Coordinates of C-alpha atoms in Angstrom, one line a residue:
M1 CA 107.2 109.5 109.5
K2 CA 106.9 107.3 112.6
E3 CA 104.5 104.4 112.7
F4 CA 103.6 103.0 116.1
S5 CA 103.1 99.2 116.4
E6 CA 100.9 97.6 119.0
E7 CA 104.1 96.8 121.0
D8 CA 105.1 100.5 120.9
I9 CA 101.7 101.5 122.2
E10 CA 101.7 98.9 125.0
R11 CA 105.3 100.0 126.1
I12 CA 104.2 103.7 126.3
Q13 CA 101.1 102.7 128.2
H14 CA 103.2 100.8 130.7
L15 CA 105.5 103.9 131.1
I16 CA 102.4 106.0 131.7
D17 CA 101.0 103.6 134.3
A18 CA 104.4 103.5 136.1
G19 CA 104.5 107.4 136.1
D20 CA 107.9 107.4 134.4
E21 CA 108.0 110.9 133.1
E22 CA 111.6 110.8 131.8
Q23 CA 111.2 107.7 129.7
S24 CA 107.8 108.8 128.4
R25 CA 109.3 112.2 127.4
Q26 CA 112.1 110.4 125.5
E27 CA 109.4 108.6 123.5
L28 CA 108.4 111.9 122.1
V29 CA 111.8 113.3 121.3
G30 CA 112.4 113.9 117.6
L31 CA 108.8 113.1 116.6
H32 CA 106.8 115.3 114.2
P33 CA 103.7 116.9 115.7
A34 CA 101.5 114.8 113.3
D35 CA 103.2 111.6 114.6
I36 CA 102.6 112.6 118.2
A37 CA 98.9 113.4 117.4
E38 CA 98.6 109.9 115.8
L39 CA 100.1 108.3 119.0
F40 CA 97.6 110.2 121.2
Q41 CA 94.7 108.8 119.1
S42 CA 95.8 105.3 120.2
L43 CA 95.7 106.3 123.9
D44 CA 92.7 107.1 126.1
L45 CA 92.0 110.6 127.2
K46 CA 93.9 110.5 130.5
E47 CA 96.9 108.9 128.9
A48 CA 96.9 111.5 126.1
E49 CA 96.6 114.4 128.6
W50 CA 99.5 113.0 130.6
M51 CA 101.8 112.7 127.6
F52 CA 100.7 116.1 126.2
H53 CA 101.8 117.9 129.4
L54 CA 105.2 116.2 129.1
I55 CA 106.0 118.1 125.9
E56 CA 108.4 120.9 126.9
D57 CA 108.5 122.9 123.6
K58 CA 105.5 125.2 123.7
E59 CA 105.4 125.7 119.9
Q60 CA 105.5 121.9 119.4
K61 CA 102.7 121.5 121.9
A62 CA 100.6 124.0 120.0
D63 CA 101.3 122.2 116.7
V64 CA 100.4 118.8 118.2
L65 CA 97.1 120.3 119.4
M66 CA 96.2 121.4 115.8
E67 CA 97.2 118.1 114.3
L68 CA 94.7 116.2 116.5
D69 CA 91.2 115.3 115.2
E70 CA 88.6 117.9 116.2
E71 CA 87.0 115.7 118.8
D72 CA 90.3 114.7 120.4
R73 CA 91.4 118.3 120.5
A74 CA 88.1 119.3 122.1
R75 CA 88.6 116.7 124.8
L76 CA 92.0 118.1 125.6
L77 CA 90.8 121.7 125.6
E78 CA 88.1 120.9 128.1
G79 CA 90.7 120.3 130.7
M80 CA 92.3 123.8 130.1
D81 CA 91.3 127.2 131.3
P82 CA 90.9 130.2 128.9
E83 CA 94.3 131.5 129.9
Q84 CA 96.1 128.3 128.9
I85 CA 94.2 128.2 125.6
G86 CA 95.1 131.9 125.0
H87 CA 98.8 131.0 125.4
F88 CA 98.6 128.3 122.8
I89 CA 96.8 130.6 120.4
D90 CA 99.7 133.1 120.8
L91 CA 102.0 130.4 119.2
L92 CA 99.7 129.6 116.3
D93 CA 99.3 131.1 112.8
T94 CA 96.2 133.2 112.6
D95 CA 94.3 130.7 110.3
D96 CA 95.0 127.8 112.8
A97 CA 94.1 130.1 115.7
V98 CA 90.7 131.0 114.1
D99 CA 90.0 127.3 113.5
L100 CA 90.7 126.5 117.1
I101 CA 88.5 129.4 118.5
Q102 CA 85.6 128.4 116.2
E103 CA 85.5 125.0 117.8
L104 CA 84.9 126.6 121.2
D105 CA 81.6 127.5 122.8
E106 CA 80.4 131.0 122.2
E107 CA 80.9 132.0 125.8
D108 CA 84.5 130.6 125.9
R109 CA 85.6 132.5 122.7
E110 CA 85.5 135.9 124.3
E111 CA 87.4 134.8 127.4
V112 CA 90.1 133.1 125.3
I113 CA 90.5 136.1 123.0
Q114 CA 90.9 138.4 126.1
N115 CA 93.8 136.1 127.2
I116 CA 95.8 136.4 124.0
E117 CA 98.9 138.4 124.9
D118 CA 99.8 139.5 121.4
M119 CA 97.2 142.3 120.8
E120 CA 98.0 142.5 117.1
Q121 CA 97.3 138.8 116.6
A122 CA 94.1 139.1 118.8
G123 CA 92.9 141.9 116.5
D124 CA 93.7 139.8 113.4
I125 CA 91.8 136.9 114.8
V126 CA 88.7 139.0 115.6
D127 CA 88.8 140.3 112.0
L128 CA 89.0 136.8 110.6
L129 CA 86.2 135.5 112.8
Q130 CA 83.9 137.8 110.9
Y131 CA 84.3 135.7 107.7
D132 CA 82.2 132.7 106.9
E133 CA 84.4 129.6 107.7
D134 CA 83.5 128.1 104.2
T135 CA 85.0 131.1 102.4
A136 CA 88.5 132.3 101.5
G137 CA 88.4 134.8 104.3
G138 CA 87.6 132.0 106.8
L139 CA 90.5 130.0 105.5
M140 CA 93.2 132.6 105.1
G141 CA 96.0 133.6 107.5
T142 CA 97.5 137.1 107.9
E143 CA 101.1 135.9 108.1
L144 CA 102.8 137.1 104.8
I145 CA 105.4 139.5 103.4
S146 CA 104.2 142.6 101.6
V147 CA 106.3 145.5 100.4
N148 CA 105.5 148.8 98.8
E149 CA 105.9 149.1 95.0
N150 CA 108.0 152.3 95.4
L151 CA 110.8 150.7 97.4
S152 CA 114.2 150.1 96.0
M153 CA 115.7 146.6 96.0
P154 CA 117.9 147.2 99.1
E155 CA 115.0 148.8 100.9
C156 CA 112.8 145.9 99.9
L157 CA 115.3 143.3 101.3
K158 CA 115.6 145.3 104.6
E159 CA 111.8 145.3 104.9
M160 CA 111.6 141.6 104.1
R161 CA 114.1 140.7 106.8
H162 CA 112.1 142.7 109.3
Q163 CA 108.8 141.0 108.4
A164 CA 110.3 137.5 108.1
E165 CA 111.4 137.4 111.7
D166 CA 107.9 136.3 112.8
L167 CA 107.2 133.9 109.9
D168 CA 107.8 130.2 109.7
D169 CA 107.5 130.0 105.9
I170 CA 107.8 132.4 103.1
Y171 CA 105.9 131.6 99.9
Y172 CA 105.7 134.8 98.0
V173 CA 106.6 138.5 98.4
Y174 CA 103.5 140.6 97.6
V175 CA 103.8 144.1 96.2
V176 CA 101.2 146.7 97.2
D177 CA 100.6 150.4 96.6
D178 CA 100.2 153.1 99.1
D179 CA 96.6 152.1 99.8
N180 CA 97.6 148.4 100.4
R181 CA 96.0 147.3 97.1
L182 CA 97.7 144.2 95.6
K183 CA 99.7 145.2 92.5
G184 CA 102.0 142.2 91.9
V185 CA 104.4 139.5 93.1
L186 CA 108.1 139.8 93.4
P187 CA 109.9 136.6 92.5
L188 CA 112.9 135.8 94.5
K189 CA 114.9 135.3 91.3
K190 CA 114.4 139.0 90.5
M191 CA 116.0 140.0 93.8
I192 CA 119.2 138.1 92.7
T193 CA 119.2 139.2 89.1
H194 CA 118.2 142.8 89.6
P195 CA 119.9 143.8 92.9
A196 CA 120.3 147.5 92.0
V197 CA 117.0 148.2 90.4
S198 CA 115.6 151.6 91.3
K199 CA 112.1 150.5 92.2
I200 CA 110.6 147.0 92.6
K201 CA 107.5 147.9 90.6
H202 CA 109.7 147.8 87.5
V203 CA 110.5 144.1 88.0
M204 CA 107.5 142.7 89.8
E205 CA 105.1 140.3 88.0
L206 CA 101.8 142.1 87.4
D207 CA 98.2 140.7 88.0
P208 CA 98.9 137.8 90.2
V209 CA 96.2 135.2 90.7
S210 CA 94.2 136.3 93.7
V211 CA 90.9 135.5 95.3
K212 CA 88.3 137.7 97.1
A213 CA 87.6 137.1 100.7
D214 CA 84.0 136.0 100.2
T215 CA 84.9 133.4 97.5
P216 CA 83.6 129.9 98.4
I217 CA 86.3 127.3 99.4
E218 CA 85.3 125.1 96.5
E219 CA 86.3 127.8 94.0
V220 CA 89.5 128.5 95.8
A221 CA 90.5 124.8 95.5
I222 CA 89.8 124.8 91.8
D223 CA 92.1 127.9 91.3
F224 CA 94.9 126.2 93.3
E225 CA 94.7 123.1 91.1
K226 CA 94.3 125.1 87.9
Y227 CA 97.3 127.4 88.5
D228 CA 99.5 124.9 90.5
L229 CA 99.8 127.3 93.4
V230 CA 101.4 126.8 96.8
A231 CA 99.8 130.0 98.2
M232 CA 97.3 132.6 97.0
P233 CA 96.8 136.2 98.1
V234 CA 93.3 137.2 99.4
V235 CA 91.9 140.7 98.7
D236 CA 88.8 142.5 99.8
S237 CA 86.1 144.0 97.6
I238 CA 88.4 146.9 96.5
G239 CA 91.5 144.9 96.0
R240 CA 93.4 145.5 99.3
L241 CA 95.6 142.7 100.4
V242 CA 94.1 141.1 103.6
G243 CA 95.6 137.7 103.8
Q244 CA 97.1 134.5 102.2
I245 CA 95.8 131.0 101.8
T246 CA 98.3 128.1 101.7
V247 CA 98.0 124.8 99.8
D248 CA 98.0 122.7 103.0
D249 CA 94.9 124.6 104.3
V250 CA 93.1 124.0 101.0
M251 CA 93.9 120.3 101.0
D252 CA 92.6 119.9 104.6
Q253 CA 89.4 121.6 103.6
V254 CA 89.0 119.5 100.4
R255 CA 89.5 116.3 102.4
E256 CA 86.9 117.4 105.0
H257 CA 84.4 118.4 102.2
S258 CA 85.0 115.1 100.4
E259 CA 84.3 113.1 103.6
R260 CA 81.2 115.1 104.3
D261 CA 79.9 114.7 100.7
Y262 CA 80.7 110.9 100.8
Q263 CA 78.6 110.5 104.0
L264 CA 75.8 112.6 102.6
A265 CA 75.7 110.5 99.4
S266 CA 75.6 107.4 101.6
G267 CA 72.5 108.6 103.4
I268 CA 74.3 109.9 106.6
S269 CA 72.7 113.1 107.6
S270 CA 75.5 114.5 109.8
D271 CA 79.3 114.3 110.1
V272 CA 80.3 111.3 112.1
D273 CA 83.4 109.1 112.5
A274 CA 83.9 105.4 113.1
D275 CA 84.8 106.0 116.8
D276 CA 81.7 108.1 117.5
S277 CA 79.1 106.8 120.0
V278 CA 76.4 104.4 119.1
F279 CA 73.7 107.1 119.8
A280 CA 75.5 109.6 117.6
Q281 CA 75.8 107.2 114.7
C282 CA 72.2 106.1 115.0
K283 CA 71.1 109.7 115.0
A284 CA 73.0 110.3 111.8
R285 CA 71.9 107.2 110.0
L286 CA 68.2 106.9 110.9
P287 CA 66.6 109.9 109.0
W288 CA 67.3 108.5 105.5
L289 CA 66.5 104.9 106.7
L290 CA 63.1 106.1 107.8
I291 CA 62.6 107.9 104.5
G292 CA 63.5 104.7 102.8
I293 CA 61.0 102.8 104.8
A294 CA 58.3 105.3 103.8
G295 CA 59.3 104.9 100.1
G296 CA 59.1 101.1 100.5
I297 CA 55.6 101.4 102.0
L298 CA 54.5 103.6 99.2
S299 CA 55.9 101.0 96.7
S300 CA 53.9 98.2 98.4
L301 CA 50.7 100.3 98.2
I302 CA 51.3 100.8 94.5
L303 CA 51.7 97.0 94.1
S304 CA 48.6 96.2 96.2
G305 CA 46.5 98.1 93.6
F306 CA 48.1 96.0 90.9
E307 CA 47.1 92.7 92.5
A308 CA 44.8 91.5 89.8
Q309 CA 47.4 92.0 87.0
L310 CA 50.0 90.2 89.0
A311 CA 47.7 87.3 89.6
A312 CA 46.9 87.1 85.9
V313 CA 50.5 87.4 84.8
T314 CA 52.8 86.2 87.6
A315 CA 55.9 86.7 85.5
L316 CA 55.4 90.5 85.9
A317 CA 56.5 90.2 89.5
Y318 CA 59.9 88.7 88.4
F319 CA 61.0 91.9 86.8
I320 CA 60.2 94.3 89.7
P321 CA 63.8 94.1 91.1
L322 CA 65.1 94.8 87.6
I323 CA 62.9 97.9 87.2
G324 CA 63.9 99.3 90.7
G325 CA 67.6 98.5 90.3
T326 CA 67.9 100.0 86.8
G327 CA 66.2 103.2 87.8
G328 CA 68.3 103.7 90.9
N329 CA 71.6 102.9 89.1
V330 CA 70.9 105.1 86.1
G331 CA 69.9 108.0 88.4
V332 CA 72.9 107.8 90.6
Q333 CA 75.2 107.6 87.6
A334 CA 73.8 110.8 86.1
S335 CA 73.8 112.7 89.4
A336 CA 77.4 111.6 90.2
I337 CA 78.6 112.9 86.9
V338 CA 76.9 116.3 87.5
V339 CA 78.0 116.6 91.1
Q340 CA 81.6 115.8 90.1
G341 CA 81.5 118.4 87.3
L342 CA 80.1 121.0 89.7
A343 CA 82.8 120.2 92.3
N344 CA 85.8 120.4 89.9
G345 CA 84.6 123.4 88.0
R346 CA 84.2 121.7 84.7
L347 CA 80.4 122.2 84.8
D348 CA 78.9 125.6 85.3
L349 CA 75.3 126.5 86.2
K350 CA 75.2 128.6 83.0
E351 CA 75.2 125.3 81.2
F352 CA 72.1 124.1 83.0
W353 CA 69.9 123.5 79.9
Q354 CA 72.9 122.2 77.8
Q355 CA 73.7 119.6 80.4
L356 CA 70.0 118.5 80.7
W357 CA 69.9 118.2 76.9
K358 CA 73.1 116.2 76.9
E359 CA 71.8 113.8 79.6
L360 CA 68.5 113.4 77.6
R361 CA 70.5 112.2 74.6
I362 CA 72.5 109.9 76.7
S363 CA 69.4 108.5 78.3
L364 CA 67.7 107.9 74.9
L365 CA 70.7 105.9 73.6
N366 CA 71.1 103.9 76.9
G367 CA 67.3 103.4 77.0
V368 CA 67.2 101.9 73.5
V369 CA 70.1 99.5 74.1
I370 CA 68.8 98.3 77.5
S371 CA 65.2 97.9 76.4
V372 CA 66.1 96.1 73.2
A373 CA 68.3 93.7 75.2
V374 CA 65.6 93.0 77.7
F375 CA 63.0 92.7 74.9
A376 CA 65.0 90.0 73.2
Y377 CA 65.5 88.1 76.5
T378 CA 61.8 88.3 77.4
L379 CA 60.8 87.2 74.0
L380 CA 63.0 84.1 74.2
T381 CA 62.0 83.2 77.8
E382 CA 58.3 84.1 77.6
P383 CA 57.4 83.3 73.9
G384 CA 53.9 84.5 73.0
N385 CA 53.6 86.7 76.2
Y386 CA 53.6 90.0 74.3
A387 CA 52.0 92.0 77.1
L388 CA 54.9 91.1 79.4
T389 CA 57.5 91.6 76.8
M390 CA 56.2 95.1 75.8
A391 CA 55.5 96.1 79.4
V392 CA 59.1 95.4 80.6
A393 CA 60.8 96.8 77.5
L394 CA 58.8 100.0 77.3
S395 CA 59.0 100.5 81.1
L396 CA 62.7 100.2 81.1
F397 CA 63.1 102.7 78.3
C398 CA 60.9 105.2 80.0
I399 CA 62.6 104.6 83.4
V400 CA 66.1 105.1 82.0
V401 CA 65.1 108.4 80.3
F402 CA 63.3 109.7 83.5
S403 CA 66.0 108.6 85.9
T404 CA 68.8 110.0 83.9
V405 CA 67.2 113.4 83.4
F406 CA 66.0 113.5 87.0
G407 CA 69.4 112.4 88.3
A408 CA 71.0 115.4 86.5
L409 CA 68.2 117.9 87.3
V410 CA 68.3 117.4 91.0
P411 CA 72.0 118.3 91.7
L412 CA 71.8 121.2 89.3
T413 CA 68.7 122.6 91.0
L414 CA 70.3 122.1 94.5
E415 CA 73.4 124.0 93.4
K416 CA 71.1 126.8 92.2
L417 CA 69.5 126.8 95.6
K418 CA 72.9 126.8 97.4
I419 CA 72.2 123.4 98.8
N420 CA 75.0 120.7 98.8
P421 CA 74.4 118.8 95.5
A422 CA 76.0 115.7 97.0
L423 CA 72.6 115.1 98.5
A424 CA 71.4 114.1 95.0
T425 CA 73.8 111.1 94.8
G426 CA 72.4 109.4 97.8
P427 CA 69.1 107.7 98.9
F428 CA 67.0 110.6 97.7
I429 CA 67.6 109.6 94.0
Q430 CA 67.2 105.9 94.6
I431 CA 64.0 106.2 96.6
T432 CA 62.4 108.5 94.1
N433 CA 63.4 106.4 91.2
D434 CA 62.2 103.2 92.8
V435 CA 58.7 104.7 93.4
V436 CA 58.4 106.4 90.1
G437 CA 59.8 103.4 88.3
L438 CA 57.3 101.1 89.9
M439 CA 54.5 103.5 88.9
I440 CA 55.7 103.6 85.3
Y441 CA 55.9 99.7 85.3
V442 CA 52.4 99.3 86.7
G443 CA 50.9 101.8 84.3
M444 CA 52.7 100.3 81.3
A445 CA 51.6 96.7 82.3
V446 CA 48.0 97.8 82.6
W447 CA 48.1 99.4 79.2
T448 CA 49.9 96.5 77.4
L449 CA 47.4 94.0 79.0
K450 CA 44.6 95.9 77.3
V451 CA 46.4 96.1 74.0
F452 CA 47.6 92.4 74.1
P453 CA 44.9 90.7 76.1
L454 CA 45.7 87.2 77.5

């Protein structure tokens, strides 16, 4: 792995400014495509384009293109015509080729596909584009080795050699029947230990872990982790082998989804990066900030109707931040646990009511502990002010119970509605709990002032 220091970047920029192609090309010799992509991110667009065109190995050039961030890749592709892009796609695995084509405008896609020289690959790409990009079909590639179950071991080895010529890596040898339905996996060890076996169906491992093409990526990632896989076959609705997903593709998708969920939980409405424009970042951040403002205005309206009680017992105002903060924290905790459970597969929607019942019990226990602690504090600091003491303690108990159950209910409901549940861990929960918590506190204070008049 190569790390570029500031001095390295400056030296390369000087070479580019001087137009020294030979020395600039030498800087790229022996570097991994990922390291070259990292270097390009430190250069401006013109510098990166200049260095990119100096790469002589076409396959390395295509690999560098796929290692770039989506925005950097888009900027490089803008300077290429469909024929050039088609040549690059010829050198890519089908899963990477589909990813690249999906980043193009609708009009450009057809032109690029028409410029792919390998008609078989072009056909595979067209087939893969029909799948949703967030499913196993949208993630898989068609590069794999499959052999018929009725082949002998020598015939199997001959077929493998033939198919392996066009592959960079071999993970598994899949065994299919005459209708191309997946029947098993042939471990390489069996080829060595059973060289003269009559048919490979007698030594293959039956019922391999597989996934259907329409399975969501989240479920695919869970299976990879559960079974410690490096690759997984993809089948259609009747069990025919249609492709293979590799662990590196899954990890890329998991990272992208995690980044997206983190931003959503932080109140950022669209996918942005630190180097995006000021306008793009403002556009992504503003929606939830404006919703927060609306929530704050609603809270102020609630307090304005409570003016007489606040004037009579000024100490009630001291606990407003505590009420809002506790409700927000408790709600986010509950929603975070549920979202995490849904993401890693440890929580199923079939357990909807069980999870709510569990969260209710947790909230009752937490509510008792918190309200008793605050009750004791208020009793010591405001002796004789029973209205305040009861209002704060009872409000906190009710808020903890409501916020916990609400925090668990929202992501479970969003998951049922096929909406990203990470939305529930962000400002939505905090704003709702602030407003509802304040309403509970106001109502409780009014009631306790009647029961314990000043």
